[in-house]
Coordinates of C-alpha atoms and ligand atoms in Angstrom, one line a residue:
X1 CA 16.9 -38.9 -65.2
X2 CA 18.4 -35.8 -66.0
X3 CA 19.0 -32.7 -63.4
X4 CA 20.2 -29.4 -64.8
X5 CA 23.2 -27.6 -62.8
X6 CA 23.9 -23.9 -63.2
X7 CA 26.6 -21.8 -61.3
X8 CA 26.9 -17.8 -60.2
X9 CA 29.9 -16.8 -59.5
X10 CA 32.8 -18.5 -61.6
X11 CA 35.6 -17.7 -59.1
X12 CA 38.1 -20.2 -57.0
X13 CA 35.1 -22.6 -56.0
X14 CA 32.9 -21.8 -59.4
X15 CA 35.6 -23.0 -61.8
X16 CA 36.7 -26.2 -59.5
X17 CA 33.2 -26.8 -59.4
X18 CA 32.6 -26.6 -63.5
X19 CA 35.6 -28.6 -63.9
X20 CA 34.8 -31.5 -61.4
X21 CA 31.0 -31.3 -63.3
X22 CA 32.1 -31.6 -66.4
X23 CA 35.1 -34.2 -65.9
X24 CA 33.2 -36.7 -63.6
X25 CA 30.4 -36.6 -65.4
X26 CA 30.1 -40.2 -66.4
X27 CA 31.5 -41.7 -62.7
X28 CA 28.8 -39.5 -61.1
X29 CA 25.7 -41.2 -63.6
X30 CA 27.3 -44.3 -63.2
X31 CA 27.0 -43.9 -59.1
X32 CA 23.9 -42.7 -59.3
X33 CA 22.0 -43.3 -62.2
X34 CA 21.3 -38.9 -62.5
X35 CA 22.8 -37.3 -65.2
X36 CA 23.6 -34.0 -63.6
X37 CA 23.9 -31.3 -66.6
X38 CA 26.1 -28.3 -66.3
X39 CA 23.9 -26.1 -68.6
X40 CA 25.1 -22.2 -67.2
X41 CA 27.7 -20.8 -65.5
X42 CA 27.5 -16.9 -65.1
X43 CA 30.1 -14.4 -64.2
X44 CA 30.1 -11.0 -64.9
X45 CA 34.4 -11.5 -66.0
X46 CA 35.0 -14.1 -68.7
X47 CA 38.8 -12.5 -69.1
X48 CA 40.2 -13.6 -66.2
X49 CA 42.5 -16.1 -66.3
X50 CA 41.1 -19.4 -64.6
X51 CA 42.8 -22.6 -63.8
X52 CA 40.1 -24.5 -66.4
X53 CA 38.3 -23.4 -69.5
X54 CA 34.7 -23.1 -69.4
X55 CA 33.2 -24.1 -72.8
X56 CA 32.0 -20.9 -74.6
X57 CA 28.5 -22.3 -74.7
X58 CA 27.8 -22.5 -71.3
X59 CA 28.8 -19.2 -70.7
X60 CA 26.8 -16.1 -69.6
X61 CA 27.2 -12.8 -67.8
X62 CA 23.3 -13.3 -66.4
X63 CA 22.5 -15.0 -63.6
X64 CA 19.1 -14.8 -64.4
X65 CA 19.2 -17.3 -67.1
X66 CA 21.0 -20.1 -64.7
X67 CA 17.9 -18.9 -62.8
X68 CA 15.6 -19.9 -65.5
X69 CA 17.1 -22.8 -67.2
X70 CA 18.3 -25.2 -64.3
X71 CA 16.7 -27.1 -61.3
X72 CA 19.7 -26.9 -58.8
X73 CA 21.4 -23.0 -58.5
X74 CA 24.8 -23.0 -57.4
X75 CA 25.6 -20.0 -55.2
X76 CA 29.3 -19.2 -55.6
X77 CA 29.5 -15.1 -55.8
X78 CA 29.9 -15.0 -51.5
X79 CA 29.4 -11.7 -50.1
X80 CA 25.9 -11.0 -48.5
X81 CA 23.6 -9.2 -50.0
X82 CA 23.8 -10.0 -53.9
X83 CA 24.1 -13.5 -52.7
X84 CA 20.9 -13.5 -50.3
X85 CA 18.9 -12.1 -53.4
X86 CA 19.8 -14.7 -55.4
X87 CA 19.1 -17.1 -53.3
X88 CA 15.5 -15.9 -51.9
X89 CA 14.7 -15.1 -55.9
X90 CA 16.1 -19.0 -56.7
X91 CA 13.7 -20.3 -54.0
X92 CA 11.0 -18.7 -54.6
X93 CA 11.1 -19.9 -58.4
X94 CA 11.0 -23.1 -56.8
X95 CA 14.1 -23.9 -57.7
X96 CA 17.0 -25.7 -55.2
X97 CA 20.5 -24.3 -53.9
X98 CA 23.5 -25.1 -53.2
X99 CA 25.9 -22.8 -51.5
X100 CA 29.2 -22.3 -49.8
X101 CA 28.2 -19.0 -48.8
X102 CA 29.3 -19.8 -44.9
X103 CA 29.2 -16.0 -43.8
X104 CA 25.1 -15.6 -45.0
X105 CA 24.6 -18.7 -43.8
X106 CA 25.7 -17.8 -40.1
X107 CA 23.9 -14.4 -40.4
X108 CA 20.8 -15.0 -42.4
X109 CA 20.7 -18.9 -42.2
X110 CA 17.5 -18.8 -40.5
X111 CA 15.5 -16.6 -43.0
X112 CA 17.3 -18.6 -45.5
X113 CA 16.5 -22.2 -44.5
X114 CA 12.6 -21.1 -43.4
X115 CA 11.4 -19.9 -47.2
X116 CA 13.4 -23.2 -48.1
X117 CA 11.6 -25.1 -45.7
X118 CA 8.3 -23.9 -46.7
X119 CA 8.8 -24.6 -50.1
X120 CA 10.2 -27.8 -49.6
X121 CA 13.1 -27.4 -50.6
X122 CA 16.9 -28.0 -50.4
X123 CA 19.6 -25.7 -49.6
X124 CA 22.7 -27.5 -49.5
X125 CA 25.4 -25.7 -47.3
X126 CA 28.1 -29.3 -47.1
X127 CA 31.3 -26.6 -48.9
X128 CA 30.5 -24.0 -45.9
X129 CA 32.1 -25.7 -43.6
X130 CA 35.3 -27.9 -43.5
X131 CA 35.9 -27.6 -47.4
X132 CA 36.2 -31.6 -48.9
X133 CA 35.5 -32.8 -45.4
X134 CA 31.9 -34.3 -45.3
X135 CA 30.9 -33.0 -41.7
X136 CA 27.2 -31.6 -42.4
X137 CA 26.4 -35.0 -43.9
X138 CA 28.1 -36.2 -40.5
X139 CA 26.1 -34.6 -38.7
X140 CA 22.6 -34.9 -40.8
X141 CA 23.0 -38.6 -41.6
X142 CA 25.7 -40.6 -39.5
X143 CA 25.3 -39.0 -36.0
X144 CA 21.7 -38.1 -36.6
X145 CA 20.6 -40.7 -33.9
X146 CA 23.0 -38.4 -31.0
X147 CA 22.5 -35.5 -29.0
X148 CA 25.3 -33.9 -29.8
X149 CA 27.4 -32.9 -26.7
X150 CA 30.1 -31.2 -27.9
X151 CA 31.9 -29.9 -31.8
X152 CA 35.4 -29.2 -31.8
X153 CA 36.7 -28.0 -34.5
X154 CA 39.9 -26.2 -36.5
X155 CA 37.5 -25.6 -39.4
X156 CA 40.0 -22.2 -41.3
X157 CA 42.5 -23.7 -43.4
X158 CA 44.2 -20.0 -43.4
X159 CA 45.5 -19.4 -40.1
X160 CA 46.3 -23.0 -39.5
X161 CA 48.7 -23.2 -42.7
X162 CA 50.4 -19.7 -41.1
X163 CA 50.2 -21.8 -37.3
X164 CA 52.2 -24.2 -38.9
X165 CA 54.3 -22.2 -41.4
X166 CA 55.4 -19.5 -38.2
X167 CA 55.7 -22.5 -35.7
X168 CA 57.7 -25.3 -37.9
X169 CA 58.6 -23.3 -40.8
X170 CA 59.9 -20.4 -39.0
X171 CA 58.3 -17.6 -40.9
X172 CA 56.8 -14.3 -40.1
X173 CA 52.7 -14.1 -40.4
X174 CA 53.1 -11.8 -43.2
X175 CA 55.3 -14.6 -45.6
X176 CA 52.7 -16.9 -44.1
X177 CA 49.6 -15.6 -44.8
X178 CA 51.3 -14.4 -48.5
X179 CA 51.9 -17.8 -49.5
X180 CA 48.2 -18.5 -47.8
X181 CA 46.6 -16.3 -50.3
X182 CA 49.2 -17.6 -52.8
X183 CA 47.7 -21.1 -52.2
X184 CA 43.9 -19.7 -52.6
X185 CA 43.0 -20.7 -49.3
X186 CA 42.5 -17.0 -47.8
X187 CA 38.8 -15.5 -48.2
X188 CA 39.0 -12.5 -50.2
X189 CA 39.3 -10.5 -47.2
X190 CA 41.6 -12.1 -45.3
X191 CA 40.8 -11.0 -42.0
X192 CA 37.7 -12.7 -42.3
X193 CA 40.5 -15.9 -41.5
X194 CA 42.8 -13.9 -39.0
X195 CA 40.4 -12.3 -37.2
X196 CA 38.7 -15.9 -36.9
X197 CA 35.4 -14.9 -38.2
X198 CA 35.5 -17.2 -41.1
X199 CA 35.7 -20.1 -38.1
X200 CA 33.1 -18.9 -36.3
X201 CA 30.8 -18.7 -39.3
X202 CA 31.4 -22.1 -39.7
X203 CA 31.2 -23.2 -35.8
X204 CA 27.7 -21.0 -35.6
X205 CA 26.8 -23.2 -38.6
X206 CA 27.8 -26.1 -37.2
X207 CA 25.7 -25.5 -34.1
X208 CA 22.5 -24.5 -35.7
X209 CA 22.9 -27.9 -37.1
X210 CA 23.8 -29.9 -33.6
X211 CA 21.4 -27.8 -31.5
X212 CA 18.3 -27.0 -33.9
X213 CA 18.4 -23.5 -33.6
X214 CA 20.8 -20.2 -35.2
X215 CA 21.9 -18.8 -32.4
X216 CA 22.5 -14.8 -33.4
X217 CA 26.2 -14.8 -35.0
X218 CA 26.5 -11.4 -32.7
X219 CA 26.6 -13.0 -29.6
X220 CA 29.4 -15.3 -30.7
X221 CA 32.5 -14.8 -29.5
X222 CA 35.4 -14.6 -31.5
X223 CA 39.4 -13.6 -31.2
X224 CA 41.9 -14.3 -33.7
X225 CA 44.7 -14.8 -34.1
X226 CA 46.4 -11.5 -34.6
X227 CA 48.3 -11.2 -31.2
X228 CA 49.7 -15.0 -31.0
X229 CA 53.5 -14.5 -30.2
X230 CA 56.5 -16.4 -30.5
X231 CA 57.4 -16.7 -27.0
X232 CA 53.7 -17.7 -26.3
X233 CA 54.2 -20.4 -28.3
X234 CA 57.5 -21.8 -27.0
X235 CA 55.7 -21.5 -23.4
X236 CA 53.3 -23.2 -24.2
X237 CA 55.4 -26.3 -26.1
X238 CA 57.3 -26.5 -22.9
X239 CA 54.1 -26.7 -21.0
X240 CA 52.7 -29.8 -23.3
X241 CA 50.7 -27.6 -25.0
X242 CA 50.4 -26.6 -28.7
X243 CA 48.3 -23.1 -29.9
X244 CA 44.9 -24.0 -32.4
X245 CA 42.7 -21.4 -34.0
X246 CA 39.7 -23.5 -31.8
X247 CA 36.3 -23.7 -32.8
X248 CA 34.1 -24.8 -29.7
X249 CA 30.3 -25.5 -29.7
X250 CA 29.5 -27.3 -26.3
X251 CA 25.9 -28.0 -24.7
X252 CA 25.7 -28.1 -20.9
X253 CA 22.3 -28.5 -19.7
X254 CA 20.3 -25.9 -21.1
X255 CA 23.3 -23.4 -22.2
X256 CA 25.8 -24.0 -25.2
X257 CA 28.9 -21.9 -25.7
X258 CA 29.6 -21.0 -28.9
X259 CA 33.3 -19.2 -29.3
X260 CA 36.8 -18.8 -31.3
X261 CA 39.7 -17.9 -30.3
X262 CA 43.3 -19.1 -29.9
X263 CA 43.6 -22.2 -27.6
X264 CA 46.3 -24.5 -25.7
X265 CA 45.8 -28.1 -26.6
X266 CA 47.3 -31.2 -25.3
X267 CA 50.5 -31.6 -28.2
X268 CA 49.1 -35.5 -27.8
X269 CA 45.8 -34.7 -29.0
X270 CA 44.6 -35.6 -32.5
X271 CA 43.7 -31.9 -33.5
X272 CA 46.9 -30.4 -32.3
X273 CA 48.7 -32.7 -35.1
X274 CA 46.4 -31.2 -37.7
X275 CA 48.8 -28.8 -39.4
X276 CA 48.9 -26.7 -42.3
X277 CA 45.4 -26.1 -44.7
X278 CA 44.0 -29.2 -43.1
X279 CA 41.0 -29.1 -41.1
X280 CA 39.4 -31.1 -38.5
X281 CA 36.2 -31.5 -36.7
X282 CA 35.8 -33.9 -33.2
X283 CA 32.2 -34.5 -32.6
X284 CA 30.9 -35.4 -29.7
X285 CA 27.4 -37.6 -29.7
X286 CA 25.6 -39.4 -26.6
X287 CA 25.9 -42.8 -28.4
X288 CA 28.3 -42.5 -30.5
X289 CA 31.0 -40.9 -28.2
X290 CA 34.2 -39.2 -29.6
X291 CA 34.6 -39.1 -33.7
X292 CA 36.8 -37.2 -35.6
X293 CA 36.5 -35.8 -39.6
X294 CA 39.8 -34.8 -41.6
X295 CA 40.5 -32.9 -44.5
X296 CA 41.8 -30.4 -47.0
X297 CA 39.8 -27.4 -45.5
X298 CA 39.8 -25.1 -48.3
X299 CA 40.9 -24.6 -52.0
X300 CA 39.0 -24.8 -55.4
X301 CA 38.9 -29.1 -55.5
X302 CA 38.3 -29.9 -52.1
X303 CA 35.5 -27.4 -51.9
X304 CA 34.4 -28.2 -55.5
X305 CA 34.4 -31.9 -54.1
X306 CA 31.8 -30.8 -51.3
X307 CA 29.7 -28.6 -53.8
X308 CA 29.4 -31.5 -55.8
X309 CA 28.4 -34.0 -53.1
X310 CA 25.0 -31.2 -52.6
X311 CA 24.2 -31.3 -55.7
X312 CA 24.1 -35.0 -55.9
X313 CA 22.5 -35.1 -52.7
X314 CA 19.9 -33.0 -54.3
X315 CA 19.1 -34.7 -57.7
X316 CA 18.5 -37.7 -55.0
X317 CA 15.8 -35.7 -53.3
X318 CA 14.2 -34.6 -56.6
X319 CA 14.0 -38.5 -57.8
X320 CA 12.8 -39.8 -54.3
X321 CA 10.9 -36.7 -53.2
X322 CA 11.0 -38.3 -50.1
X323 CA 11.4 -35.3 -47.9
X324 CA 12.5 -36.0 -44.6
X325 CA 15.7 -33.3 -45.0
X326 CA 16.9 -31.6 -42.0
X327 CA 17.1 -27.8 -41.7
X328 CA 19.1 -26.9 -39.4
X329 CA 16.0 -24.4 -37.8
X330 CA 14.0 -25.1 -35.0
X331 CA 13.6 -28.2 -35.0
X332 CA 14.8 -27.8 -30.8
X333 CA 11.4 -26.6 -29.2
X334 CA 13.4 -26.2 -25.6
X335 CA 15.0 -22.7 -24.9
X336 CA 18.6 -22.9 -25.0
X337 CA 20.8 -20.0 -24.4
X338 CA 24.0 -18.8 -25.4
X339 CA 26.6 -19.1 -22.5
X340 CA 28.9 -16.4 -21.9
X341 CA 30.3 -17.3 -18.4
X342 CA 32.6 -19.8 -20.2
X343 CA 34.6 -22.4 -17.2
X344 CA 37.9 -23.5 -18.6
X345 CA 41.5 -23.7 -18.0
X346 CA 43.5 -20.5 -18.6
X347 CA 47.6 -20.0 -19.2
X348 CA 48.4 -16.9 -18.2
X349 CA 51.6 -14.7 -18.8
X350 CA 52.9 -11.7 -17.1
X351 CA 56.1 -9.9 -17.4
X352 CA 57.3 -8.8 -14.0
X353 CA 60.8 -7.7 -12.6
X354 CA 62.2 -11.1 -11.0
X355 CA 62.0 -10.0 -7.5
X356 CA 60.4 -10.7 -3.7
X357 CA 56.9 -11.0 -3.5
X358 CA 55.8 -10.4 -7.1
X359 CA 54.9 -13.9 -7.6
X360 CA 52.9 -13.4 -4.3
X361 CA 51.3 -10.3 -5.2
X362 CA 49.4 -11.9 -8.2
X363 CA 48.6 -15.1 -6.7
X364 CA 46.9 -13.3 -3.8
X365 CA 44.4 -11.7 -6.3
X366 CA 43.8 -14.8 -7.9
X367 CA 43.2 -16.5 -4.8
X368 CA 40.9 -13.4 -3.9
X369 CA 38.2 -14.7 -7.0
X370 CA 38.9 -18.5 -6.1
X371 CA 41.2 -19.2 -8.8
X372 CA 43.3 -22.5 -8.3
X373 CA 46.9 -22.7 -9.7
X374 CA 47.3 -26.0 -11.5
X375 CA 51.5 -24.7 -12.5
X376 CA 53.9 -22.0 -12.7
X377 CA 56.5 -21.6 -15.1
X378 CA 59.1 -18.5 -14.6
X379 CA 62.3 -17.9 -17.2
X380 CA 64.9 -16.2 -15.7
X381 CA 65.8 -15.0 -19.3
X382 CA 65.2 -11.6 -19.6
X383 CA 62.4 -10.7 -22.1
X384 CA 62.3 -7.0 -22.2
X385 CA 64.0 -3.9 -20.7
X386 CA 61.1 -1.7 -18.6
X387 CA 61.4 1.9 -17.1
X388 CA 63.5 4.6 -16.6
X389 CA 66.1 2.4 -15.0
X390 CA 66.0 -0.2 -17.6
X391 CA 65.0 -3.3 -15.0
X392 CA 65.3 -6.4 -16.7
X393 CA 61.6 -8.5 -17.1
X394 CA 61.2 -12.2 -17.0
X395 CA 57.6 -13.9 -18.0
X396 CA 55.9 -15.4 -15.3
X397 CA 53.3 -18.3 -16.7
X398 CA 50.1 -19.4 -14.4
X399 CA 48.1 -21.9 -15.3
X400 CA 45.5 -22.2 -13.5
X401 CA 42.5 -24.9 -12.7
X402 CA 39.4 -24.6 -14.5
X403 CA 37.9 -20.9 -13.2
X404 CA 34.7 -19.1 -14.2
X405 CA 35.3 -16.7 -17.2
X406 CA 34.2 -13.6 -15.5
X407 CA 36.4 -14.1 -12.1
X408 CA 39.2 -14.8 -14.8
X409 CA 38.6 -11.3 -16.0
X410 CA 37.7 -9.2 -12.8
X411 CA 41.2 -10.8 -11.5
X412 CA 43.5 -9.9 -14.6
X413 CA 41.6 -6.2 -14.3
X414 CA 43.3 -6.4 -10.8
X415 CA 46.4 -7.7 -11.6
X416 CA 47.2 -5.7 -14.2
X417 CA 47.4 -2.1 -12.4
X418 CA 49.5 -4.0 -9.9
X419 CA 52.9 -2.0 -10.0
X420 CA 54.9 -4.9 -10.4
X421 CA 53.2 -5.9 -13.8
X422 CA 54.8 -5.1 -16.9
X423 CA 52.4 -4.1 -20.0
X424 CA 49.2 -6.0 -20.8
X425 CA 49.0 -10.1 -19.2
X426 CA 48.2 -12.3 -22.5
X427 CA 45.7 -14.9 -21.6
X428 CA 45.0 -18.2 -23.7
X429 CA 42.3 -20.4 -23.3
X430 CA 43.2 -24.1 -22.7
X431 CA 41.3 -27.0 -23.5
X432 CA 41.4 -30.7 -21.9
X433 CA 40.1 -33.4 -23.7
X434 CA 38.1 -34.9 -21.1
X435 CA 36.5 -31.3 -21.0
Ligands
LIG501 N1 39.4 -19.0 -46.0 C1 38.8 -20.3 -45.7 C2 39.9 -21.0 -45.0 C3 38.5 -21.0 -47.0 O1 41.1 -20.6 -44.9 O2 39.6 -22.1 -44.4 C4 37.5 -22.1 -46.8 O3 36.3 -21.7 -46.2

């Protein structure tokens, strides 16, 4: 049997993508018995200089004859709109897609998988999330028999290579999110990555798949990684503690919490050794318990690699036409809402003037909202010069027990128009792996 492939959008991905196609053609026929095609690639640029030559005939600045001429439409162009056209006017030619398109998917997913649902069939989304790392067919196939519990993940290559470049390389986040871009990891928009909505595209994915339902990307919270500071960092190493770019989707009861932002994880813990472009997922399922997925996270072959497996997956559905695919819409019937009252551990610094009663002062407050100190951690080295008189100021860490999001807040409010606080208190969100 023979399945005809046809790419838009010959960038990064696209050309990886070609390449793999055309290279591994035979070992892919001989795995599966489908001789998956390449007939089109379009892209409106043919003179830009790729890392692999796409044979002239194959070529074509319209994507409407890969639209015509193949059974499986590879959406590689990312961006929104162009790429949600493409994709309806694919489906509704009855034709299948693949895509790596994470930020339609976690805006649009739901229109998106529904006319594919209704037509029976495929969009295959395995290269939006995790690059090489086969997590959606984790979660689809292997752990299909859980309810999942809980999705933790460091799923953007970007700002854990500049993690790991600033904290063992010693550079600054500009050098490291240069040789990031460098590297091809960074979206083309690179604070899509810093400002970690590129991970919580892929963690909203992730969770429509876990919980059977998109949850509206809005509602998502997200912080990057923009204000992470050195000294944070080192506080944090001396605490146990080493700062992720976390992805967190957890169910509890009827609620799940879907959020990004910087986190405090145990330096034992499996994800806090996953350094530079690698990425990692730990899933959490009823039955199956803890399980962990690991991988290059971005670039053209690992996220060719993915592309590929989609395709494949979907010349296997055309020659079974079994059906029995799982989109990642409603197939949860149960209201579930989006939690926003997260309950966690929180490290908090303040820079005060080392003197009586400051260290008083702000735990009376936190006391006030029934906050529980778990440790303190004061440096008598001066970190700044404040006020007219110059006083010296010293950082003063808290960490506290696990404490109700909003009382977290409504007490750093407080604390922060206290006199003897210095500037804005940072707060990171710490994780515990029994959490
Ligand atoms: N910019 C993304 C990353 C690429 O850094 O992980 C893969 O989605």
């Amino acid at each position: 049997m023979k399945i005809k492939v046809g790419i838009v959008g010959c960038g990064v991905v696209g050309t990886g993508t070609a390449k793999l196609l055309l290279e591994n053609r035979d070992i892919i026929r001989k795995k599966t018995g489908i001789d998956f095609q390449l007939v089109k690639v379009a892209d409106l640029n043919w003179n830009k200089k790729r890392e692999y030559e796409i044979p002239q005939g194959i070529r074509t600045t319209n994507y409407k004859e890969v639209l015509e001429n193949c059974d499986v439409v590879v959406e590689l162009v990312g961006g929104l709109d162009f790429a949600k056209k493409l994709i309806l006017e694919a489906l509704e030619k009855g034709k299948h897609v693949v895509t790596a398109n994470k930020h339609l998917l976690a805006m649009d997913g739901e229109t998106l998988f529904t006319q594919a649902q209704k037509r029976n069939l495929r969009i295959g989304f395995e290269a939006s999330v995790g690059g090489g790392i086969p997590v959606v067919k984790a979660l689809r196939e292997g752990l299909v028999g859980n309810h999942i519990k809980a999705l933790y993940g460091i799923l953007n290559g970007t700002t854990n290579y500049i993690l790991t470049r600033m904290l063992e390389g010693g550079l600054s986040f500009e050098k490291a999110l240069k040789e990031a871009k460098e590297k091809g990891y960074a979206e083309a928009d690179p604070s899509l990555d810093i400002g970690g909505w590129d991970a919580a595209h892929k963690i909203n994915i992730l969770a429509s798949l876990a919980f059977g339902k998109f949850f509206p990307f809005k509602e998502v919270y997200v912080e990057g990684i923009e204000n992470i500071n050195r000294l944070d960092v080192e506080l944090g190493r001396e605490l146990g503690y080493t700062v992720k770019l976390l992805a967190i989707a957890k169910k509890v009861n009827s609620e799940v919490e879907i959020r990004v932002h910087p986190t405090f994880i145990h330096s034992e813990e499996a994800l806090a050794k996953v350094d530079g472009v690698y990425n990692a997922v730990m899933i959490e399922g009823d039955f199956v318990g803890k399980t962990m997925f690991y991988g290059k996270g971005a670039g053209s072959h690992p996220t060719a690699s993915a592309v590929v497996s989609d395709i494949v997956e979907t010349g296997k559905y055309i020659l079974c036409n079994k059906g029995g695919e799982i989109y990642p819409v409603s197939w949860e019937k149960e209201e579930i809402s989006l939690r926003k009252n997260f309950f966690s551990r929180y490290y908090l610094r303040f820079d005060v003037p080392d003197k009586p009663g400051v260290l008083a002062s702000i735990s009376r407050v936190l006391a006030d909202f029934n906050i529980s100190i778990a440790a303190v951690l004061q440096k008598e080295k001066v970190c700044q010069l404040a006020g007219k008189r110059n006083e010296p100021v010293i950082p003063l860490v808290i960490l506290t027990h696990k404490a109700y999001e909003k009382d977290i807040q409504k007490a750093l409010s407080k604390i922060k128009n206290l006199s003897v606080v210095i500037g804005e208190p940072v707060l990171i969100r710490v994780e515990e792996e029994q959490d």
